Tab-separated table of N, CA, C and O in Angstrom:
chain	number	residue	atom	x	y	z
A	1	UNK	N	15.218	-4.010	-7.034
A	1	UNK	CA	14.156	-4.963	-7.010
A	1	UNK	C	14.113	-5.535	-5.587
A	1	UNK	O	15.048	-5.744	-5.035
A	2	UNK	N	12.745	-5.740	-5.110
A	2	UNK	CA	12.671	-6.013	-3.794
A	2	UNK	C	11.855	-7.494	-3.841
A	2	UNK	O	10.762	-7.393	-4.623
A	3	UNK	N	12.351	-8.436	-3.204
A	3	UNK	CA	11.632	-9.703	-3.174
A	3	UNK	C	10.967	-10.034	-2.040
A	3	UNK	O	11.462	-9.577	-0.826
A	4	UNK	N	9.698	-10.399	-1.999
A	4	UNK	CA	8.811	-10.519	-0.770
A	4	UNK	C	8.320	-11.984	-0.744
A	4	UNK	O	7.823	-12.617	-1.693
A	5	UNK	N	8.628	-12.650	0.390
A	5	UNK	CA	8.218	-13.864	0.675
A	5	UNK	C	7.162	-14.175	1.785
A	5	UNK	O	7.698	-13.744	2.991
A	6	UNK	N	6.076	-14.636	1.542
A	6	UNK	CA	5.067	-14.570	2.672
A	6	UNK	C	5.089	-16.131	3.285
A	6	UNK	O	5.522	-17.031	2.526
A	7	UNK	N	4.706	-16.157	4.503
A	7	UNK	CA	4.710	-17.547	4.988
A	7	UNK	C	3.657	-17.543	6.281
A	7	UNK	O	3.154	-16.402	6.595
A	8	UNK	N	3.274	-18.702	6.671
A	8	UNK	CA	2.405	-18.767	7.854
A	8	UNK	C	1.067	-19.088	7.501
A	8	UNK	O	0.120	-19.165	8.572
A	9	UNK	N	0.637	-19.225	6.437
A	9	UNK	CA	-0.762	-19.800	6.017
A	9	UNK	C	-0.934	-21.047	6.307
A	9	UNK	O	-0.100	-21.889	6.646
A	10	UNK	N	-2.242	-21.474	6.276
A	10	UNK	CA	-2.591	-22.900	6.445
A	10	UNK	C	-4.002	-22.988	6.676
A	10	UNK	O	-4.779	-22.227	6.309
A	11	UNK	N	-4.308	-24.432	7.127
A	11	UNK	CA	-5.858	-24.787	7.254
A	11	UNK	C	-6.061	-24.503	8.852
A	11	UNK	O	-5.385	-24.979	9.562
A	12	UNK	N	-7.065	-23.827	9.087
A	12	UNK	CA	-7.513	-23.519	10.536
A	12	UNK	C	-8.906	-23.547	10.593
A	12	UNK	O	-9.821	-23.263	9.695
A	13	UNK	N	-9.481	-23.781	11.874
A	13	UNK	CA	-10.774	-23.849	12.088
A	13	UNK	C	-11.515	-22.579	12.427
A	13	UNK	O	-10.589	-21.568	12.849
A	14	UNK	N	-12.648	-22.320	12.141
A	14	UNK	CA	-13.102	-20.841	12.386
A	14	UNK	C	-13.055	-20.740	13.850
A	14	UNK	O	-13.244	-21.585	14.763
A	15	UNK	N	-12.677	-19.448	14.240
A	15	UNK	CA	-12.578	-18.980	15.534
A	15	UNK	C	-11.083	-18.976	15.940
A	15	UNK	O	-10.596	-18.332	17.014
A	16	UNK	N	-10.377	-19.646	15.078
A	16	UNK	CA	-8.716	-19.714	15.304
A	16	UNK	C	-8.014	-18.504	14.884
A	16	UNK	O	-8.521	-17.587	14.501
A	17	UNK	N	-6.740	-18.798	14.987
A	17	UNK	CA	-5.783	-17.598	14.758
A	17	UNK	C	-4.687	-18.135	13.900
A	17	UNK	O	-4.312	-19.259	13.784
A	18	UNK	N	-4.253	-17.194	13.225
A	18	UNK	CA	-2.730	-17.240	12.258
A	18	UNK	C	-1.961	-16.121	12.492
A	18	UNK	O	-2.593	-14.956	12.526
A	19	UNK	N	-0.643	-16.143	12.267
A	19	UNK	CA	0.197	-15.106	12.070
A	19	UNK	C	0.949	-15.296	10.718
A	19	UNK	O	1.633	-16.119	10.684
A	20	UNK	N	0.764	-14.351	9.861
A	20	UNK	CA	1.301	-14.322	8.617
A	20	UNK	C	2.679	-13.550	8.688
A	20	UNK	O	2.575	-12.496	9.398
A	21	UNK	N	3.643	-13.787	7.902
A	21	UNK	CA	4.871	-13.122	7.919
A	21	UNK	C	5.146	-12.815	6.552
A	21	UNK	O	4.920	-13.708	5.535
A	22	UNK	N	5.916	-11.753	6.155
A	22	UNK	CA	6.339	-11.401	4.899
A	22	UNK	C	7.751	-10.797	5.113
A	22	UNK	O	8.005	-9.863	5.688
A	23	UNK	N	8.657	-11.691	4.520
A	23	UNK	CA	10.103	-11.296	4.695
A	23	UNK	C	10.502	-10.532	3.413
A	23	UNK	O	10.147	-10.965	2.194
A	24	UNK	N	11.239	-9.428	3.409
A	24	UNK	CA	11.595	-8.581	2.410
A	24	UNK	C	13.082	-8.449	2.112
A	24	UNK	O	13.901	-8.445	3.183
A	25	UNK	N	13.612	-8.563	0.769
A	25	UNK	CA	14.813	-8.618	0.618
A	25	UNK	C	15.491	-7.213	0.248
A	25	UNK	O	15.679	-6.891	-0.961
A	26	UNK	N	15.617	-6.302	1.215
A	26	UNK	CA	15.901	-5.021	0.882
A	26	UNK	C	16.706	-4.477	2.041
A	26	UNK	O	16.305	-4.676	3.299
A	27	UNK	N	17.628	-3.669	2.089
A	27	UNK	CA	18.322	-3.097	3.050
A	27	UNK	C	17.748	-1.647	3.595
A	27	UNK	O	18.178	-1.106	4.713
A	28	UNK	N	16.728	-1.305	2.803
A	28	UNK	CA	16.124	-0.042	3.120
A	28	UNK	C	14.578	-0.335	3.250
A	28	UNK	O	13.819	0.351	2.835
A	29	UNK	N	14.386	-1.349	4.150
A	29	UNK	CA	12.996	-1.965	4.366
A	29	UNK	C	12.197	-0.651	5.041
A	29	UNK	O	10.989	-0.548	4.743
A	30	UNK	N	12.675	0.157	5.841
A	30	UNK	CA	11.995	1.067	6.616
A	30	UNK	C	11.437	2.181	5.614
A	30	UNK	O	10.708	3.030	6.062
A	31	UNK	N	12.055	2.227	4.472
A	31	UNK	CA	11.488	3.273	3.579
A	31	UNK	C	10.198	2.770	2.883
A	31	UNK	O	9.495	3.692	2.065
A	32	UNK	N	9.983	1.699	3.045
A	32	UNK	CA	8.682	0.889	2.336
A	32	UNK	C	7.494	1.064	3.043
A	32	UNK	O	7.434	0.632	4.197
A	33	UNK	N	6.368	1.541	2.455
A	33	UNK	CA	4.910	1.230	2.922
A	33	UNK	C	4.617	-0.266	2.711
A	33	UNK	O	4.788	-0.576	1.700
A	34	UNK	N	4.102	-0.981	3.692
A	34	UNK	CA	3.892	-2.388	3.420
A	34	UNK	C	2.241	-2.597	3.536
A	34	UNK	O	1.595	-2.082	4.517
A	35	UNK	N	1.905	-3.364	2.701
A	35	UNK	CA	0.411	-3.771	2.864
A	35	UNK	C	0.147	-5.274	2.692
A	35	UNK	O	1.091	-5.924	2.196
A	36	UNK	N	-1.158	-5.568	3.070
A	36	UNK	CA	-1.475	-6.991	2.966
A	36	UNK	C	-2.784	-6.994	2.231
A	36	UNK	O	-3.669	-6.164	2.467
A	37	UNK	N	-3.008	-7.755	1.122
A	37	UNK	CA	-4.093	-7.797	0.309
A	37	UNK	C	-4.548	-9.508	0.338
A	37	UNK	O	-3.702	-10.224	0.741
A	38	UNK	N	-5.788	-9.871	0.036
A	38	UNK	CA	-6.181	-11.001	-0.152
A	38	UNK	C	-7.059	-11.281	-1.555
A	38	UNK	O	-7.757	-10.296	-1.860
A	39	UNK	N	-7.033	-12.390	-1.899
A	39	UNK	CA	-7.761	-12.691	-2.836
A	39	UNK	C	-8.384	-14.120	-2.767
A	39	UNK	O	-7.734	-15.141	-2.875
A	40	UNK	N	-9.883	-14.129	-2.853
A	40	UNK	CA	-10.644	-15.321	-2.747
A	40	UNK	C	-10.780	-15.853	-4.116
A	40	UNK	O	-10.837	-15.140	-5.099
A	41	UNK	N	-11.175	-16.986	-4.295
A	41	UNK	CA	-11.551	-17.670	-5.665
A	41	UNK	C	-12.635	-16.858	-6.261
A	41	UNK	O	-13.682	-16.722	-5.751
A	42	UNK	N	-12.331	-16.542	-7.414
A	42	UNK	CA	-13.321	-15.833	-8.302
A	42	UNK	C	-13.710	-14.500	-7.820
A	42	UNK	O	-14.545	-13.711	-8.445
A	43	UNK	N	-12.809	-13.930	-6.953
A	43	UNK	CA	-13.044	-12.460	-6.511
A	43	UNK	C	-11.793	-11.622	-6.781
A	43	UNK	O	-10.622	-12.111	-7.057
A	44	UNK	N	-11.834	-10.239	-6.904
A	44	UNK	CA	-10.805	-9.395	-7.205
A	44	UNK	C	-10.014	-9.468	-5.729
A	44	UNK	O	-10.377	-9.716	-4.556
A	45	UNK	N	-8.680	-9.044	-6.066
A	45	UNK	CA	-7.807	-8.850	-4.951
A	45	UNK	C	-8.215	-7.546	-4.109
A	45	UNK	O	-8.508	-6.600	-4.669
A	46	UNK	N	-8.445	-7.731	-2.716
A	46	UNK	CA	-8.913	-6.644	-2.035
A	46	UNK	C	-7.906	-6.274	-0.891
A	46	UNK	O	-7.123	-7.232	-0.269
A	47	UNK	N	-7.773	-5.126	-0.490
A	47	UNK	CA	-6.988	-4.570	0.422
A	47	UNK	C	-7.458	-5.060	1.850
A	47	UNK	O	-8.677	-5.120	2.309
A	48	UNK	N	-6.477	-5.313	2.786
A	48	UNK	CA	-6.676	-5.905	4.167
A	48	UNK	C	-6.197	-4.962	5.030
A	48	UNK	O	-6.793	-4.549	5.931
A	49	UNK	N	-4.833	-4.620	4.967
A	49	UNK	CA	-4.176	-3.760	6.004
A	49	UNK	C	-2.971	-3.156	5.468
A	49	UNK	O	-2.292	-3.759	4.582
A	50	UNK	N	-2.386	-2.042	6.059
A	50	UNK	CA	-1.166	-1.399	5.613
A	50	UNK	C	-0.610	-0.664	6.719
A	50	UNK	O	-1.157	-0.555	7.673
A	51	UNK	N	0.623	-0.461	6.656
A	51	UNK	CA	1.497	-0.019	7.720
A	51	UNK	C	2.563	0.878	7.147
A	51	UNK	O	3.101	0.380	6.175
A	52	UNK	N	2.730	2.068	7.863
A	52	UNK	CA	3.824	2.810	7.234
A	52	UNK	C	5.352	2.459	7.701
A	52	UNK	O	5.413	1.680	8.250
A	53	UNK	N	6.211	2.994	6.965
A	53	UNK	CA	7.651	2.521	7.088
A	53	UNK	C	8.325	2.511	8.616
A	53	UNK	O	8.942	1.695	8.960
A	54	UNK	N	7.683	3.594	9.327
A	54	UNK	CA	8.164	3.578	10.725
A	54	UNK	C	7.243	2.795	11.661
A	54	UNK	O	7.359	2.820	13.049
A	55	UNK	N	6.128	2.282	11.096
A	55	UNK	CA	5.301	1.407	11.943
A	55	UNK	C	4.359	2.136	12.721
A	55	UNK	O	3.289	1.572	13.362
A	56	UNK	N	4.181	3.362	12.686
A	56	UNK	CA	3.530	4.240	13.510
A	56	UNK	C	2.048	4.574	12.832
A	56	UNK	O	1.025	4.905	13.531
A	57	UNK	N	1.946	4.277	11.459
A	57	UNK	CA	0.703	4.378	10.901
A	57	UNK	C	0.091	3.147	10.432
A	57	UNK	O	0.745	2.526	9.785
A	58	UNK	N	-1.143	2.881	10.704
A	58	UNK	CA	-1.852	1.664	10.108
A	58	UNK	C	-3.112	2.039	9.516
A	58	UNK	O	-3.911	2.964	9.947
A	59	UNK	N	-3.529	1.064	8.758
A	59	UNK	CA	-4.944	1.246	8.219
A	59	UNK	C	-5.465	-0.031	7.842
A	59	UNK	O	-4.725	-1.183	7.444
A	60	UNK	N	-6.806	-0.258	8.248
A	60	UNK	CA	-7.423	-1.616	7.960
A	60	UNK	C	-8.643	-1.380	7.118
A	60	UNK	O	-9.472	-0.511	7.110
A	61	UNK	N	-8.926	-2.459	6.386
A	61	UNK	CA	-10.156	-2.519	5.824
A	61	UNK	C	-11.230	-2.789	6.818
A	61	UNK	O	-11.034	-3.410	7.840
A	62	UNK	N	-12.430	-2.362	6.555
A	62	UNK	CA	-13.618	-2.395	7.619
A	62	UNK	C	-13.811	-3.664	8.118
A	62	UNK	O	-14.171	-4.170	9.348
A	63	UNK	N	-13.690	-4.674	7.023
A	63	UNK	CA	-14.272	-6.026	7.320
A	63	UNK	C	-13.350	-6.765	8.302
A	63	UNK	O	-13.675	-7.739	8.798
A	64	UNK	N	-12.109	-6.253	8.499
A	64	UNK	CA	-11.269	-6.920	9.450
A	64	UNK	C	-10.725	-6.087	10.636
A	64	UNK	O	-10.095	-6.657	11.422
A	65	UNK	N	-11.374	-4.996	10.828
A	65	UNK	CA	-10.968	-4.125	12.143
A	65	UNK	C	-11.394	-4.922	13.132
A	65	UNK	O	-12.287	-5.616	13.364
A	66	UNK	N	-10.450	-4.942	14.185
A	66	UNK	CA	-10.681	-5.602	15.459
A	66	UNK	C	-10.278	-6.981	15.492
A	66	UNK	O	-10.142	-7.627	16.540
A	67	UNK	N	-10.023	-7.695	14.314
A	67	UNK	CA	-9.641	-9.124	14.267
A	67	UNK	C	-8.215	-9.110	13.721
A	67	UNK	O	-7.475	-10.171	14.052
A	68	UNK	N	-7.818	-8.270	12.822
A	68	UNK	CA	-6.475	-8.311	12.205
A	68	UNK	C	-5.636	-7.194	12.870
A	68	UNK	O	-5.910	-6.126	13.061
A	69	UNK	N	-4.288	-7.472	12.969
A	69	UNK	CA	-3.442	-6.521	13.494
A	69	UNK	C	-2.076	-6.684	12.537
A	69	UNK	O	-1.433	-7.607	12.395
A	70	UNK	N	-1.821	-5.573	11.888
A	70	UNK	CA	-0.480	-5.517	11.007
A	70	UNK	C	0.603	-4.831	11.862
A	70	UNK	O	0.326	-3.999	12.677
A	71	UNK	N	1.836	-5.352	11.755
A	71	UNK	CA	2.812	-5.019	12.577
A	71	UNK	C	4.174	-5.191	11.666
A	71	UNK	O	4.119	-5.849	10.649
A	72	UNK	N	5.344	-4.484	12.004
A	72	UNK	CA	6.588	-4.932	11.340
A	72	UNK	C	7.671	-4.675	12.258
A	72	UNK	O	7.598	-4.093	13.444
A	73	UNK	N	8.736	-5.395	11.818
A	73	UNK	CA	10.031	-5.415	12.586
A	73	UNK	C	10.985	-5.001	11.612
A	73	UNK	O	11.502	-5.895	10.784
A	74	UNK	N	11.487	-3.758	11.628
A	74	UNK	CA	12.499	-3.304	10.699
A	74	UNK	C	13.721	-4.005	10.745
A	74	UNK	O	14.473	-4.030	9.798
A	75	UNK	N	14.189	-4.305	11.855
A	75	UNK	CA	15.386	-4.956	12.271
A	75	UNK	C	15.474	-6.337	11.404
A	75	UNK	O	16.522	-6.712	11.051
A	76	UNK	N	14.404	-6.723	11.333
A	76	UNK	CA	14.121	-8.288	10.529
A	76	UNK	C	13.658	-8.192	9.103
A	76	UNK	O	13.416	-9.248	8.669
A	77	UNK	N	13.473	-6.944	8.579
A	77	UNK	CA	12.899	-6.742	7.395
A	77	UNK	C	11.663	-7.565	7.131
A	77	UNK	O	11.280	-8.365	6.055
A	78	UNK	N	10.605	-7.585	8.106
A	78	UNK	CA	9.571	-8.485	8.163
A	78	UNK	C	8.266	-7.512	8.476
A	78	UNK	O	8.426	-6.935	9.476
A	79	UNK	N	7.267	-7.887	7.818
A	79	UNK	CA	6.010	-7.441	8.264
A	79	UNK	C	5.158	-8.616	8.648
A	79	UNK	O	5.263	-9.575	7.800
A	80	UNK	N	4.165	-8.239	9.460
A	80	UNK	CA	3.327	-9.314	10.060
A	80	UNK	C	1.722	-9.133	9.928
A	80	UNK	O	1.504	-7.970	9.733
A	81	UNK	N	0.877	-10.110	9.855
A	81	UNK	CA	-0.402	-9.995	9.746
A	81	UNK	C	-1.033	-11.022	10.918
A	81	UNK	O	-0.951	-12.201	10.634
A	82	UNK	N	-1.256	-10.629	12.114
A	82	UNK	CA	-2.016	-11.457	12.997
A	82	UNK	C	-3.481	-11.413	12.878
A	82	UNK	O	-4.139	-10.480	12.627
A	83	UNK	N	-3.951	-12.582	12.544
A	83	UNK	CA	-5.243	-12.927	12.235
A	83	UNK	C	-6.087	-13.513	13.397
A	83	UNK	O	-5.733	-14.777	13.617
A	84	UNK	N	-7.018	-12.917	14.038
A	84	UNK	CA	-7.738	-13.693	15.218
A	84	UNK	C	-9.229	-13.953	14.696
A	84	UNK	O	-9.643	-13.266	13.786
A	85	UNK	N	-9.808	-14.629	15.393
A	85	UNK	CA	-11.279	-15.075	15.228
A	85	UNK	C	-11.554	-15.163	13.692
A	85	UNK	O	-12.555	-14.482	13.053
A	86	UNK	N	-10.747	-16.226	13.077
A	86	UNK	CA	-10.977	-16.422	11.785
A	86	UNK	C	-12.393	-16.880	11.383
A	86	UNK	O	-13.078	-17.611	12.151
A	87	UNK	N	-12.857	-16.431	10.177
A	87	UNK	CA	-14.109	-16.779	9.708
A	87	UNK	C	-13.992	-17.668	8.266
A	87	UNK	O	-12.906	-17.287	7.560
A	88	UNK	N	-14.897	-18.303	7.838
A	88	UNK	CA	-14.789	-18.966	6.509
A	88	UNK	C	-14.707	-18.023	5.372
A	88	UNK	O	-13.717	-18.296	4.421
A	89	UNK	N	-15.152	-16.809	5.621
A	89	UNK	CA	-14.943	-15.848	4.429
A	89	UNK	C	-13.679	-15.221	4.448
A	89	UNK	O	-13.361	-14.364	3.538
A	90	UNK	N	-12.793	-15.465	5.363
A	90	UNK	CA	-11.493	-15.044	5.405
A	90	UNK	C	-10.526	-16.077	4.508
A	90	UNK	O	-9.476	-15.741	4.176
A	91	UNK	N	-11.091	-17.075	3.965
A	91	UNK	CA	-10.419	-17.917	3.145
A	91	UNK	C	-9.866	-17.160	1.837
A	91	UNK	O	-10.782	-16.656	1.097
A	92	UNK	N	-8.623	-17.243	1.587
A	92	UNK	CA	-7.951	-16.526	0.392
A	92	UNK	C	-6.594	-16.645	0.486
A	92	UNK	O	-5.934	-17.191	1.271
A	93	UNK	N	-6.077	-16.253	-0.752
A	93	UNK	CA	-4.604	-16.334	-0.761
A	93	UNK	C	-4.150	-14.786	-0.215
A	93	UNK	O	-4.986	-13.763	-0.908
A	94	UNK	N	-3.264	-14.730	0.714
A	94	UNK	CA	-2.945	-13.453	1.304
A	94	UNK	C	-1.444	-13.112	0.634
A	94	UNK	O	-0.595	-13.799	0.623
A	95	UNK	N	-1.512	-11.847	0.105
A	95	UNK	CA	-0.379	-11.312	-0.426
A	95	UNK	C	0.078	-10.149	0.392
A	95	UNK	O	-0.613	-9.347	0.911
A	96	UNK	N	1.364	-10.144	0.349
A	96	UNK	CA	2.047	-8.667	0.995
A	96	UNK	C	2.595	-7.843	-0.372
A	96	UNK	O	2.900	-8.409	-1.234
A	97	UNK	N	2.596	-6.674	-0.038
A	97	UNK	CA	3.118	-5.782	-1.172
A	97	UNK	C	3.876	-4.573	-0.526
A	97	UNK	O	3.671	-4.308	0.748
A	98	UNK	N	4.829	-4.003	-1.224
A	98	UNK	CA	5.563	-2.929	-0.738
A	98	UNK	C	5.540	-1.809	-1.757
A	98	UNK	O	5.687	-2.022	-2.989
A	99	UNK	N	5.726	-0.729	-1.296
A	99	UNK	CA	5.617	0.511	-2.129
A	99	UNK	C	6.373	1.700	-1.266
A	99	UNK	O	6.440	1.753	-0.173
A	100	UNK	N	7.032	2.643	-2.197
A	100	UNK	CA	7.736	3.662	-1.555
A	100	UNK	C	7.159	5.085	-1.895
A	100	UNK	O	7.713	5.998	-1.391
A	101	UNK	N	6.228	5.140	-2.742
A	101	UNK	CA	5.606	6.447	-3.010
A	101	UNK	C	5.036	7.053	-1.865
A	101	UNK	O	4.253	6.298	-1.167
A	102	UNK	N	5.069	8.222	-1.538
A	102	UNK	CA	4.376	8.949	-0.576
A	102	UNK	C	2.818	9.055	-0.715
A	102	UNK	O	2.135	9.395	0.221
A	103	UNK	N	2.315	8.829	-1.901
A	103	UNK	CA	1.019	8.753	-2.186
A	103	UNK	C	0.217	7.624	-1.298
A	103	UNK	O	-0.819	7.728	-1.083
A	104	UNK	N	1.174	6.581	-0.853
A	104	UNK	CA	0.497	5.540	-0.108
A	104	UNK	C	0.167	6.128	1.381
A	104	UNK	O	-0.788	5.484	1.947
A	105	UNK	N	0.758	7.129	1.562
A	105	UNK	CA	0.315	7.706	3.028
A	105	UNK	C	-1.280	8.057	3.065
A	105	UNK	O	-1.954	8.051	4.054
A	106	UNK	N	-1.672	8.548	1.819
A	106	UNK	CA	-3.059	8.894	1.741
A	106	UNK	C	-3.834	7.931	1.101
A	106	UNK	O	-5.206	7.826	1.319
A	107	UNK	N	-3.462	6.936	0.380
A	107	UNK	CA	-4.213	5.833	-0.378
A	107	UNK	C	-3.740	4.540	-0.112
A	107	UNK	O	-3.188	3.802	-0.988
A	108	UNK	N	-3.474	4.132	1.082
A	108	UNK	CA	-2.996	2.752	1.303
A	108	UNK	C	-3.535	1.583	0.710
A	108	UNK	O	-2.902	0.785	0.436
A	109	UNK	N	-4.965	1.503	0.397
A	109	UNK	CA	-5.358	0.453	-0.371
A	109	UNK	C	-5.263	0.473	-1.842
A	109	UNK	O	-5.814	-0.562	-2.458
A	110	UNK	N	-4.757	1.414	-2.265
A	110	UNK	CA	-4.528	1.517	-3.878
A	110	UNK	C	-3.480	0.525	-4.303
A	110	UNK	O	-2.270	0.550	-4.066
A	111	UNK	N	-3.905	-0.548	-4.889
A	111	UNK	CA	-3.098	-1.507	-5.400
A	111	UNK	C	-1.962	-1.145	-6.280
A	111	UNK	O	-0.774	-1.662	-6.196
A	112	UNK	N	-2.381	-0.166	-7.223
A	112	UNK	CA	-1.395	0.289	-8.251
A	112	UNK	C	-0.281	1.172	-7.632
A	112	UNK	O	0.802	1.299	-8.273
A	113	UNK	N	-0.346	1.416	-6.321
A	113	UNK	CA	0.697	2.193	-5.719
A	113	UNK	C	1.818	1.269	-5.190
A	113	UNK	O	2.968	1.792	-4.750
A	114	UNK	N	1.617	0.023	-5.164
A	114	UNK	CA	2.666	-0.995	-4.612
A	114	UNK	C	3.446	-1.379	-5.725
A	114	UNK	O	2.801	-1.920	-6.604
A	115	UNK	N	4.653	-1.299	-5.591
A	115	UNK	CA	5.646	-1.717	-6.678
A	115	UNK	C	6.078	-3.257	-6.703
A	115	UNK	O	6.319	-3.691	-7.688
A	116	UNK	N	6.090	-3.824	-5.505
A	116	UNK	CA	6.488	-5.211	-5.366
A	116	UNK	C	5.356	-5.991	-4.734
A	116	UNK	O	4.723	-5.589	-3.673
A	117	UNK	N	5.282	-7.318	-4.990
A	117	UNK	CA	4.310	-8.184	-4.489
A	117	UNK	C	4.962	-9.453	-4.296
A	117	UNK	O	5.833	-9.903	-5.087
A	118	UNK	N	4.522	-10.207	-3.230
A	118	UNK	CA	4.852	-11.533	-2.894
A	118	UNK	C	4.062	-12.533	-3.787
A	118	UNK	O	3.071	-12.135	-4.479
A	119	UNK	N	4.426	-13.741	-3.693
A	119	UNK	CA	3.564	-14.846	-4.258
A	119	UNK	C	2.478	-15.212	-3.566
A	119	UNK	O	1.531	-16.002	-4.092
A	120	UNK	N	2.163	-15.033	-2.326
A	120	UNK	CA	1.009	-15.206	-1.413
A	120	UNK	C	1.035	-16.564	-0.734
A	120	UNK	O	1.931	-17.564	-1.047
A	121	UNK	N	0.237	-16.623	0.399
A	121	UNK	CA	0.172	-17.809	0.976
A	121	UNK	C	-1.339	-17.996	1.358
A	121	UNK	O	-2.177	-16.990	1.587
A	122	UNK	N	-1.584	-19.409	1.295
A	122	UNK	CA	-2.982	-19.712	1.300
A	122	UNK	C	-3.532	-19.692	2.668
A	122	UNK	O	-2.770	-20.517	3.584
A	123	UNK	N	-4.777	-19.403	3.026
A	123	UNK	CA	-5.312	-19.311	4.216
A	123	UNK	C	-6.812	-19.906	3.978
A	123	UNK	O	-7.342	-19.399	3.226
A	124	UNK	N	-6.833	-21.014	4.591
A	124	UNK	CA	-8.244	-21.716	4.486
A	124	UNK	C	-8.903	-21.822	5.931
A	124	UNK	O	-8.295	-22.448	6.760
A	125	UNK	N	-10.042	-21.398	6.014
A	125	UNK	CA	-10.927	-21.559	7.336
A	125	UNK	C	-11.943	-22.429	7.167
A	125	UNK	O	-12.844	-22.184	6.314
A	126	UNK	N	-12.005	-23.499	7.889
A	126	UNK	CA	-12.933	-24.344	7.918
A	126	UNK	C	-14.092	-24.109	8.883
A	126	UNK	O	-13.754	-23.516	9.929
A	127	UNK	N	-15.414	-24.427	8.637
A	127	UNK	CA	-16.460	-24.003	9.501
A	127	UNK	C	-16.883	-25.127	10.531
A	127	UNK	O	-16.304	-26.159	10.228
């Protein structure tokens, strides 16, 4: 069982930045593919970004490319999401997720391939 705890959300003005963190309770963190998803009110949870276990492979949703950066520190069992140039439409609860199946290398946005999920952190962007 892997527990994931997100932090770093908050209220920010449009154009601002935030850095989200997700700490994982596992000694084999580098074995896990990590993803960030978000869910806005009344909408389905959507893929944002993902990173491979060694940090060399990343994938982004088209809507966030150039503004969001995913990274990880395996020594700290933590994955990050740097969010720049925030827009009101980025308002959502942001979740991190962990999965170990190799299928994630080909399908990082597939929610069903992630075995563990955090509780989420709220990001609210005011215009």
